[in-house]
Short mmCIF file of C-alpha atoms and ligand atoms in Angstrom, two decimals:
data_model
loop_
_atom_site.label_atom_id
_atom_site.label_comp_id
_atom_site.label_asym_id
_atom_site.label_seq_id
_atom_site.Cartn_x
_atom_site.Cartn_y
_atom_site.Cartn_z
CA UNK L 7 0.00 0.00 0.00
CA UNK L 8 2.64 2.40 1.01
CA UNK L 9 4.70 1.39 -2.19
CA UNK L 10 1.55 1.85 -4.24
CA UNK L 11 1.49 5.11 -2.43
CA UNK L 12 5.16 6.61 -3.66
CA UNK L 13 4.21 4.80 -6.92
CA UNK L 14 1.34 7.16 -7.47
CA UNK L 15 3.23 10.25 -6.12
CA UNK L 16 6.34 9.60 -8.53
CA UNK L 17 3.91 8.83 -11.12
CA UNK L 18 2.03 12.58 -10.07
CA UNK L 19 6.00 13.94 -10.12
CA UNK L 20 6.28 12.41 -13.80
CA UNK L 21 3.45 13.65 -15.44
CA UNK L 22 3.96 17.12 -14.03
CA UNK L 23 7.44 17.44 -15.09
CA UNK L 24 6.42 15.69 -18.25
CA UNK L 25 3.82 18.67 -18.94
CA UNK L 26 5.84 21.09 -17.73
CA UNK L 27 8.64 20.33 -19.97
CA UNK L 28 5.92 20.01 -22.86
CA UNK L 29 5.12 23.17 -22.50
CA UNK L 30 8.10 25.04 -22.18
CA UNK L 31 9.60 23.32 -25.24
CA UNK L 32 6.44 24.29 -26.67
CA UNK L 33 6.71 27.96 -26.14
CA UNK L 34 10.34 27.72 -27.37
CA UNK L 35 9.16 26.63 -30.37
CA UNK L 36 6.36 28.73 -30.37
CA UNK L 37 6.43 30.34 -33.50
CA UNK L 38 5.08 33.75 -35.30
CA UNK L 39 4.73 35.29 -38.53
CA UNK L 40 4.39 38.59 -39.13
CA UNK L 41 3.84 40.56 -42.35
CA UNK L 42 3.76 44.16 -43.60
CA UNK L 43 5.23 46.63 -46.10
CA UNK L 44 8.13 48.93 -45.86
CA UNK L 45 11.04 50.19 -48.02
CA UNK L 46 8.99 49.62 -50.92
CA UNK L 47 8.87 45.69 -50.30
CA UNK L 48 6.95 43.36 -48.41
CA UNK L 49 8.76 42.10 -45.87
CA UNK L 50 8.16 38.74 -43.58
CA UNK L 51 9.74 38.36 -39.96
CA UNK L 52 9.07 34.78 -38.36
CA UNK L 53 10.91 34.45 -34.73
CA UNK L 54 10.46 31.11 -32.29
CA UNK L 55 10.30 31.30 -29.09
CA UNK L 56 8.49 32.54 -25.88
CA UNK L 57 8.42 36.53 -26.97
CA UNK L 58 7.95 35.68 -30.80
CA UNK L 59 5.18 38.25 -30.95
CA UNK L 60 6.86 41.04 -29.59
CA UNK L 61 9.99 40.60 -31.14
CA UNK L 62 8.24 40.32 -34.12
CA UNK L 63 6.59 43.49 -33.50
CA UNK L 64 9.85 45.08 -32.01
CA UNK L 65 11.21 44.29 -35.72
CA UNK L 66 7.89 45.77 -37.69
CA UNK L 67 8.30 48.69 -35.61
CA UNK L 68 12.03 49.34 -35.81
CA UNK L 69 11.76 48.87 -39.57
CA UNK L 70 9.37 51.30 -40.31
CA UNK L 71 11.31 54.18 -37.63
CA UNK L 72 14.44 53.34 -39.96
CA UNK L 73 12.69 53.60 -43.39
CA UNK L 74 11.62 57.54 -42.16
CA UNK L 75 15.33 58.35 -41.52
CA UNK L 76 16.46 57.03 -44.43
CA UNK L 77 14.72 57.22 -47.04
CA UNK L 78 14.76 59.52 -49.83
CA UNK L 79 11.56 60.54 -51.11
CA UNK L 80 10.17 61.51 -47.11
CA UNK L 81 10.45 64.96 -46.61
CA UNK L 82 11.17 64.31 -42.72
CA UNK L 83 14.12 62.26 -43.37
CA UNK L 84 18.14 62.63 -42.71
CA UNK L 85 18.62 61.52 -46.64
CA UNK L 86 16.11 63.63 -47.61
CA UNK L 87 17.26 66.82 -45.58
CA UNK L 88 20.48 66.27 -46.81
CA UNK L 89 19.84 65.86 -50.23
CA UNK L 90 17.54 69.11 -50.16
CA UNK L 91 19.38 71.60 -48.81
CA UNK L 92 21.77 74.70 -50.07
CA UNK L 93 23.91 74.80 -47.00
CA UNK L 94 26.17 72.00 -45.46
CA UNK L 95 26.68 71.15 -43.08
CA UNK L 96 23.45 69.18 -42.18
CA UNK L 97 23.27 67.26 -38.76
CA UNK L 98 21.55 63.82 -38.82
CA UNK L 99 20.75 61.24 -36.22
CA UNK L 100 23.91 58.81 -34.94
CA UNK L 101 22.15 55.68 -37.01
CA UNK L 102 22.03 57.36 -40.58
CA UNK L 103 25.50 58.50 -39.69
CA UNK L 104 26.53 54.69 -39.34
CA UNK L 105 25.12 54.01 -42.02
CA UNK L 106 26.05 56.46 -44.16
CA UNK L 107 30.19 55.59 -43.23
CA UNK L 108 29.24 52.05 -43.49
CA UNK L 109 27.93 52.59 -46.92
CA UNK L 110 31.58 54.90 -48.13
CA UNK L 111 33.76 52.65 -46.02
CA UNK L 112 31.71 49.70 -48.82
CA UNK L 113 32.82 52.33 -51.85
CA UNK L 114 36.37 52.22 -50.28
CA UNK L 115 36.48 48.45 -50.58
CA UNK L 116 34.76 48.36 -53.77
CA UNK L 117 36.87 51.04 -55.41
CA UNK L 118 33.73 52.87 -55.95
CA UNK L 119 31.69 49.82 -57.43
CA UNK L 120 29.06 50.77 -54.55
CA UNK L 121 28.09 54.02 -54.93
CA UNK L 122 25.91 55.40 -52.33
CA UNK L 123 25.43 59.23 -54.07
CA UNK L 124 24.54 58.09 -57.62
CA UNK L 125 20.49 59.94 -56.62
CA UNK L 126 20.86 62.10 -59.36
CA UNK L 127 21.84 60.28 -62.37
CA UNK L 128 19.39 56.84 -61.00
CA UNK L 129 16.26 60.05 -60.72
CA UNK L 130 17.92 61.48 -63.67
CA UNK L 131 16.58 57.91 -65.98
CA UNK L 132 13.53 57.91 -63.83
CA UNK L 133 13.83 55.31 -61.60
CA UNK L 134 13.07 57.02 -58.29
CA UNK L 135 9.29 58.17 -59.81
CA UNK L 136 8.75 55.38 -62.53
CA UNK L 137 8.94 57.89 -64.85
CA UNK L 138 11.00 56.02 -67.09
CA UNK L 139 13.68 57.86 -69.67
CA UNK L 140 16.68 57.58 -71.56
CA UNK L 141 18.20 60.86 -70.95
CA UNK L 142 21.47 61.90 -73.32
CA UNK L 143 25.14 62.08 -72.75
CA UNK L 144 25.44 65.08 -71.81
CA UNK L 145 22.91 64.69 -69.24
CA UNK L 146 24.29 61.63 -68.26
CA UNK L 147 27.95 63.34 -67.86
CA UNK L 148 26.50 67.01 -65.79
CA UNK L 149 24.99 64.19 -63.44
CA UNK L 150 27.78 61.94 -63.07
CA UNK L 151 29.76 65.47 -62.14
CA UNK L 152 27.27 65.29 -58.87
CA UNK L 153 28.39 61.55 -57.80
CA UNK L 154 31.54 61.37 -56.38
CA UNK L 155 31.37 59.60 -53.05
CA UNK L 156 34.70 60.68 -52.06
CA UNK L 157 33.57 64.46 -51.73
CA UNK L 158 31.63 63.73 -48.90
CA UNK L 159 33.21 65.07 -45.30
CA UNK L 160 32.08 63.82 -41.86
CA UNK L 161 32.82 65.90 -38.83
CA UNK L 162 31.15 64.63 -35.85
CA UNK L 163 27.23 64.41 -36.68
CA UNK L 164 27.67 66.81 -39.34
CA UNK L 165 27.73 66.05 -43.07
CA UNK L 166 29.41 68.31 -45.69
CA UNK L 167 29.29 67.46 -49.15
CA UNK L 168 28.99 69.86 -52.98
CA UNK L 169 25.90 71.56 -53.30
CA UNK L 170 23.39 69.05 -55.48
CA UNK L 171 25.28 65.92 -54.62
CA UNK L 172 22.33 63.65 -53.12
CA UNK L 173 22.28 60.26 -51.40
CA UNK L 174 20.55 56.92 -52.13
CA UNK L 175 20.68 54.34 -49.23
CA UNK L 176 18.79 52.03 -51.51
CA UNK L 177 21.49 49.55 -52.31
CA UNK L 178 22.30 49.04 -48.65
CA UNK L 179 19.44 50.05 -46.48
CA UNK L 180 17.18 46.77 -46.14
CA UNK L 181 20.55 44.63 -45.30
CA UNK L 182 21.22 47.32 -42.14
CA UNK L 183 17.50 47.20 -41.30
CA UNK L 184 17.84 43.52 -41.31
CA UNK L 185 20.79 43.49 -38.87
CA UNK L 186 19.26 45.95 -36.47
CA UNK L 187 16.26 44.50 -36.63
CA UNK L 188 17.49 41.46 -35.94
CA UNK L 189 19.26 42.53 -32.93
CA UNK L 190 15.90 43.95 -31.56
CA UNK L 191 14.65 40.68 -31.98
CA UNK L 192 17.37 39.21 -29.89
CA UNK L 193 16.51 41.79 -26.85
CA UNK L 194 13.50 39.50 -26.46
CA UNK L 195 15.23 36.34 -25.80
CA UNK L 196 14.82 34.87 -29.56
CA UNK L 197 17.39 32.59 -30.75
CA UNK L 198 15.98 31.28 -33.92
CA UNK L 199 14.37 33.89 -36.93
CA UNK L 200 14.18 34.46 -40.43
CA UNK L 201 13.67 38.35 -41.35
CA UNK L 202 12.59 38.24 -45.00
CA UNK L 203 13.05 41.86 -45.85
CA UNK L 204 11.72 41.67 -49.53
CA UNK L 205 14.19 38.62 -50.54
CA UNK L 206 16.96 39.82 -48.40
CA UNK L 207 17.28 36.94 -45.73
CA UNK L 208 18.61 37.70 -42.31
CA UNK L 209 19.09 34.65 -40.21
CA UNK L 210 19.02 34.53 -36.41
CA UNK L 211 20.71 31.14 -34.90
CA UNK L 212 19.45 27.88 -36.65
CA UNK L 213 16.02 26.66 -36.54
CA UNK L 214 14.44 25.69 -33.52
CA UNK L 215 15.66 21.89 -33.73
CA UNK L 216 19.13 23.09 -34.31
CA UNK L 217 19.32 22.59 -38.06
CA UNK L 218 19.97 24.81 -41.12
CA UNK L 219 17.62 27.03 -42.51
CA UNK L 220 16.81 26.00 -46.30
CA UNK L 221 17.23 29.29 -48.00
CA UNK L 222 15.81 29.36 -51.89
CA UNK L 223 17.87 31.13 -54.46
CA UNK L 224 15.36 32.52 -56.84
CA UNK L 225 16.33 31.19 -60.39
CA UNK L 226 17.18 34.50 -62.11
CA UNK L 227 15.15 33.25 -65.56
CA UNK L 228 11.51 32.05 -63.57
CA UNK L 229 10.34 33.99 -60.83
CA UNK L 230 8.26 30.82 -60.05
CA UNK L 231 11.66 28.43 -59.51
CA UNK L 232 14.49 28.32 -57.24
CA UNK L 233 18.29 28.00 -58.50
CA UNK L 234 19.30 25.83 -55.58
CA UNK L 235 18.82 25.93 -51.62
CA UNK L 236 21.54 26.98 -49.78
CA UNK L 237 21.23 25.51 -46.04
CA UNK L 238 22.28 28.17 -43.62
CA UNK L 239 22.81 29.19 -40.09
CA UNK L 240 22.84 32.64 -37.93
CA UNK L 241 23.68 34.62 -41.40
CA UNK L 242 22.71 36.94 -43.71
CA UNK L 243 21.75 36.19 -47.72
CA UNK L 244 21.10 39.14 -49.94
CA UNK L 245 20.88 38.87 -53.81
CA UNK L 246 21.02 42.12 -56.40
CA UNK L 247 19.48 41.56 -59.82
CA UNK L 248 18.48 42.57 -62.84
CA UNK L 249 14.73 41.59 -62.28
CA UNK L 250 14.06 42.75 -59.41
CA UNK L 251 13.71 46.78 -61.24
CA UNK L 252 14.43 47.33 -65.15
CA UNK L 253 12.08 49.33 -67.98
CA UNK L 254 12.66 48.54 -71.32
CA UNK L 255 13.28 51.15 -73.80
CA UNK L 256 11.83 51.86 -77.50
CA UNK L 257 14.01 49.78 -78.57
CA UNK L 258 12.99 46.42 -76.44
CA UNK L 259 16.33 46.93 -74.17
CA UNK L 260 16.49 46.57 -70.83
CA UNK L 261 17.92 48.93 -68.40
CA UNK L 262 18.17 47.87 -64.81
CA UNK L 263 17.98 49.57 -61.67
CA UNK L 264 21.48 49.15 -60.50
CA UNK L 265 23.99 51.87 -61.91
CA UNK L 266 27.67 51.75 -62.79
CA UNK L 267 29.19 54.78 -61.39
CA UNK L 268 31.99 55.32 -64.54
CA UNK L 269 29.29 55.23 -67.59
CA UNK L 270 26.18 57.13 -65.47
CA UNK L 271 24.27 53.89 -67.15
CA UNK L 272 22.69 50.99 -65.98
CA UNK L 273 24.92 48.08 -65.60
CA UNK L 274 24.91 46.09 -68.51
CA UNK L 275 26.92 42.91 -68.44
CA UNK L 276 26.51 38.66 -68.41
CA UNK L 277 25.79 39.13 -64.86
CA UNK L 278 21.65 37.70 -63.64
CA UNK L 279 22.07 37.69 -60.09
CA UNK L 280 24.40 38.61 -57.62
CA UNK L 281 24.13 36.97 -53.19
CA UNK L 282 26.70 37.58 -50.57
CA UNK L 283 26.35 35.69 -47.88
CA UNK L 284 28.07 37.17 -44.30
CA UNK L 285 27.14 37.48 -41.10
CA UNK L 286 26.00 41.09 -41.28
CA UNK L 287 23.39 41.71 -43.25
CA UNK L 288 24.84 45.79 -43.83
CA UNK L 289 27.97 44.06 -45.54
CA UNK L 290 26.09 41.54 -47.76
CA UNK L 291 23.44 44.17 -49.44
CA UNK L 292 26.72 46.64 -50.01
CA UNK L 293 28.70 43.85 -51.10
CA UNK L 294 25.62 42.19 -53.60
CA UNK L 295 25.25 45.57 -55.26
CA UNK L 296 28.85 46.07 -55.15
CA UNK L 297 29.26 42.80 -57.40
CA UNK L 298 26.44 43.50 -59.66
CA UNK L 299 28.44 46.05 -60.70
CA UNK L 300 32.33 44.93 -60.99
CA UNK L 301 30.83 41.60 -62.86
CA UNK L 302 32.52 37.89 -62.48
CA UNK L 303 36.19 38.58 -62.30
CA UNK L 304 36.40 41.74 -59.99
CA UNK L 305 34.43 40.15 -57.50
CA UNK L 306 36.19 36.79 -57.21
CA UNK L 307 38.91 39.94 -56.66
CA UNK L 308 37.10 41.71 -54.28
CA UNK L 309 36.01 38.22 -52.18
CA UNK L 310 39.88 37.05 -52.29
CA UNK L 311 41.10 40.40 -50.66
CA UNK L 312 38.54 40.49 -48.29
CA UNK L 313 38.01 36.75 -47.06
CA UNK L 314 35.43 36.97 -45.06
CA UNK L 315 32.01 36.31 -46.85
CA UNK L 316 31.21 33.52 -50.04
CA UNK L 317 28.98 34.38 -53.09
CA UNK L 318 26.52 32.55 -55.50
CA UNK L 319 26.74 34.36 -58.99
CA UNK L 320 24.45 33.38 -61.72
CA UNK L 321 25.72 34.38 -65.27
CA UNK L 322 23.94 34.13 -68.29
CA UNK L 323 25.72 31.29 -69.45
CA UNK L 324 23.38 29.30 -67.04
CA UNK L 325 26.39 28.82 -64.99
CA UNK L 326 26.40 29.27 -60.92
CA UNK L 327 29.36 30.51 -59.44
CA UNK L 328 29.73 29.32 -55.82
CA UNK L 329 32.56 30.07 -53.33
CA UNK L 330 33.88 26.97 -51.47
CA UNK L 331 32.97 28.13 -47.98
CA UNK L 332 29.15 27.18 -48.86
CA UNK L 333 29.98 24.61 -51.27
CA UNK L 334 29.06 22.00 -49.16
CA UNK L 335 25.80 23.67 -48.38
CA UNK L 336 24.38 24.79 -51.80
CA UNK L 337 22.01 22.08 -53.79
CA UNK L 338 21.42 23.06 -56.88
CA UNK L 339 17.87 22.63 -58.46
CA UNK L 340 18.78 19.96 -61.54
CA UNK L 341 15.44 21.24 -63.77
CA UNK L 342 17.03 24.70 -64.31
CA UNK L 343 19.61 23.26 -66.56
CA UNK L 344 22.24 25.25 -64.89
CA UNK L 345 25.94 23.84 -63.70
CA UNK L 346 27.90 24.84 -60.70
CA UNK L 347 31.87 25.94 -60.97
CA UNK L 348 33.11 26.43 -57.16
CA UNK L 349 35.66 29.11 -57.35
CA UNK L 350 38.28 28.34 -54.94
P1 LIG K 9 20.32 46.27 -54.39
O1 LIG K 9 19.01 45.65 -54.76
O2 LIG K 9 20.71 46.09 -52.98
O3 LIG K 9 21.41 45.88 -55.32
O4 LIG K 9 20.16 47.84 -54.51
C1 LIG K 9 19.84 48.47 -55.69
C2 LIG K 9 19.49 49.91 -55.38
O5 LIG K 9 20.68 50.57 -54.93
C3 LIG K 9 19.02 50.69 -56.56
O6 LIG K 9 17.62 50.60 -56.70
C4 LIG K 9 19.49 52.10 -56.23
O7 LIG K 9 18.63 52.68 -55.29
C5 LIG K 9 20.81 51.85 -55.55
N1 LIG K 9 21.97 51.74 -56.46
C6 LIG K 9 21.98 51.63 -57.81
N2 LIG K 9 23.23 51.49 -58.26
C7 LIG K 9 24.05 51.52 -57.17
C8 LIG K 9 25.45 51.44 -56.98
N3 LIG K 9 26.30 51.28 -57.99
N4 LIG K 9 25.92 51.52 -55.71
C9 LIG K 9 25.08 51.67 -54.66
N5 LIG K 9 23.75 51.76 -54.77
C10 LIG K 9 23.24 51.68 -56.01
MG1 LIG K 10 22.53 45.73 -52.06
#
């Protein structure tokens, strides 16, 4: 009797710490999604865990105080106040600031591939209204005169730079949203999260069972396929392409949305899509856009002096160029007819 006693009390003992442990591991796991629109995209942030909704929320919320300060068509903004004004210098807030010497300190290392101040020649073709042109060369060269990154002068929160010279955070802005955003998401005890910020990926930790994230890379030819899945961990995974913004002229040619600084044109190479994969998200969207731009060669350069993040590059030879730190990790889809080269 006694035994059958402590029998049922263990058995009591059991079942509670059995529930109990049920339900914690269910509220780690306890996952969230959240959607909404900002920086011109629609964006998706899905975190696990106990706090999932707030830090979800946290993230929404951060992302749409960033977009104000940043962006360049909101006449309350830093970019916009600086871009729109006669007299320099202009003070702006200690995060625009960050990014805005992230984003040169990225032209430094790209030997001006990234471009942060190339507003008026991008408006000048129409791509900040839709208003889509071809302008001339002579327009193309007075706007180029307005572009040169290396005119602009930072003195503590104060920004100098040549009267119409404006700024476009575009190419970088979503990958330091994603890594902020991220970090806000951490602040609420979340260890596993995928920020979507319009196809930018921003990884927190693995998944909740400890295994890789399967990230799609969109197949640069059919919005509706995937190039391959590259399995990843506590990262960042940003892409820069040709589809994602282009108008075609009279003529049927395209002309993308990403500019190369020396011609005031639209890059125009054998180049479809462009991912860096790092752990900061700020350094893979600089570093996409940067290799958009330089094309194949100059950024197997650029990732050789630096070291310290790997690349897929799809060419329009149907070929994907892969880095061997994610070799490993990268399945490619067969259907797409494409072949992988590692570069090594
Ligand atoms: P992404 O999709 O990150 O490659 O960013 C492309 C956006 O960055 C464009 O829509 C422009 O706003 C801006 N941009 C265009 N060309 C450049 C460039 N060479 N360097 C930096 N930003 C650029
Ligand atoms: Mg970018």
């Amino acid at each position: 009797m006694k035994n059958q006693i402590i029998f049922n009390r263990t058995s009591v003992l059991s079942l509670t710490l059995f529930i109990s442990i049920f339900f914690i591991s269910c509220a780690k796991n306890k996952s969230t999604e959240t959607y909404f629109e900002s920086m011109n995209t629609f964006m998706k942030v899905q975190a696990y865990g106990e706090h999932a909704e707030e830090a979800n929320d946290a993230a929404q919320k951060y992302i749409g105080q960033l977009e104000k300060i940043i962006s360049v068509t909101k006449p309350e903004s830093d970019i916009y106040k600086l871009n729109n004004t006669d007299s320099y210098p202009v003070e702006i807030n200690d995060q625009t600031l960050d990014l805005i010497k992230i984003a040169l300190n990225m032209s430094e290392i790209s030997d001006g591939a990234f471009n942060p101040c190339l507003y008026p020649v991008s408006s000048t073709w129409g791509f900040t209204k839709k208003q889509y042109r071809i302008p001339d060369a002579s327009e193309i060269k007075e706007k180029l005169a307005l572009c040169d990154w290396r005119k602009v002068r930072i003195e503590g929160k104060n920004v100098y730079m040549d009267k119409g010279m404006q700024f476009d955070l575009g190419g970088i802005g979503k990958g330091f949203a994603g890594d902020e955003a991220a970090k806000k998401m951490m602040e609420f005890g979340v260890k596993s999260a995928m920020l979507d910020l319009g196809g930018n990926i921003q990884l927190i930790g693995a998944k909740p069972d400890r295994s890789a994230w399967n990230i799609g890379i969109r197949n640069p030819l059919d919005k509706n396929s995937i190039a391959g899945i590259l399995k990843a961990k506590n990262c960042a995974i940003i892409t820069s392409a040709g589809y994602e913004r282009y108008f075609e002229g009279p003529d049927g040619h395209k002309y993308i949305h990403i500019f190369d600084g020396n011609t005031g044109c639209p890059v125009e190479n054998n180049l479809l899509s462009t991912t860096a994969i790092a752990a900061s998200g700020t350094y893979c969207d600089g570093l996409s856009t940067a290799m958009y731009v330089l094309g194949l060669e100059k950024s197997i350069e650029l990732w050789k002096k630096q070291k310290d993040f790997d690349f897929i590059i799809i060419t329009n030879e149907n070929i994907v160029y892969i880095t061997k730190g994610i070799a490993k990790n990268f399945q490619l889809n067969a259907d797409t007819g494409f072949t992988v080269q590692i570069i090594k």
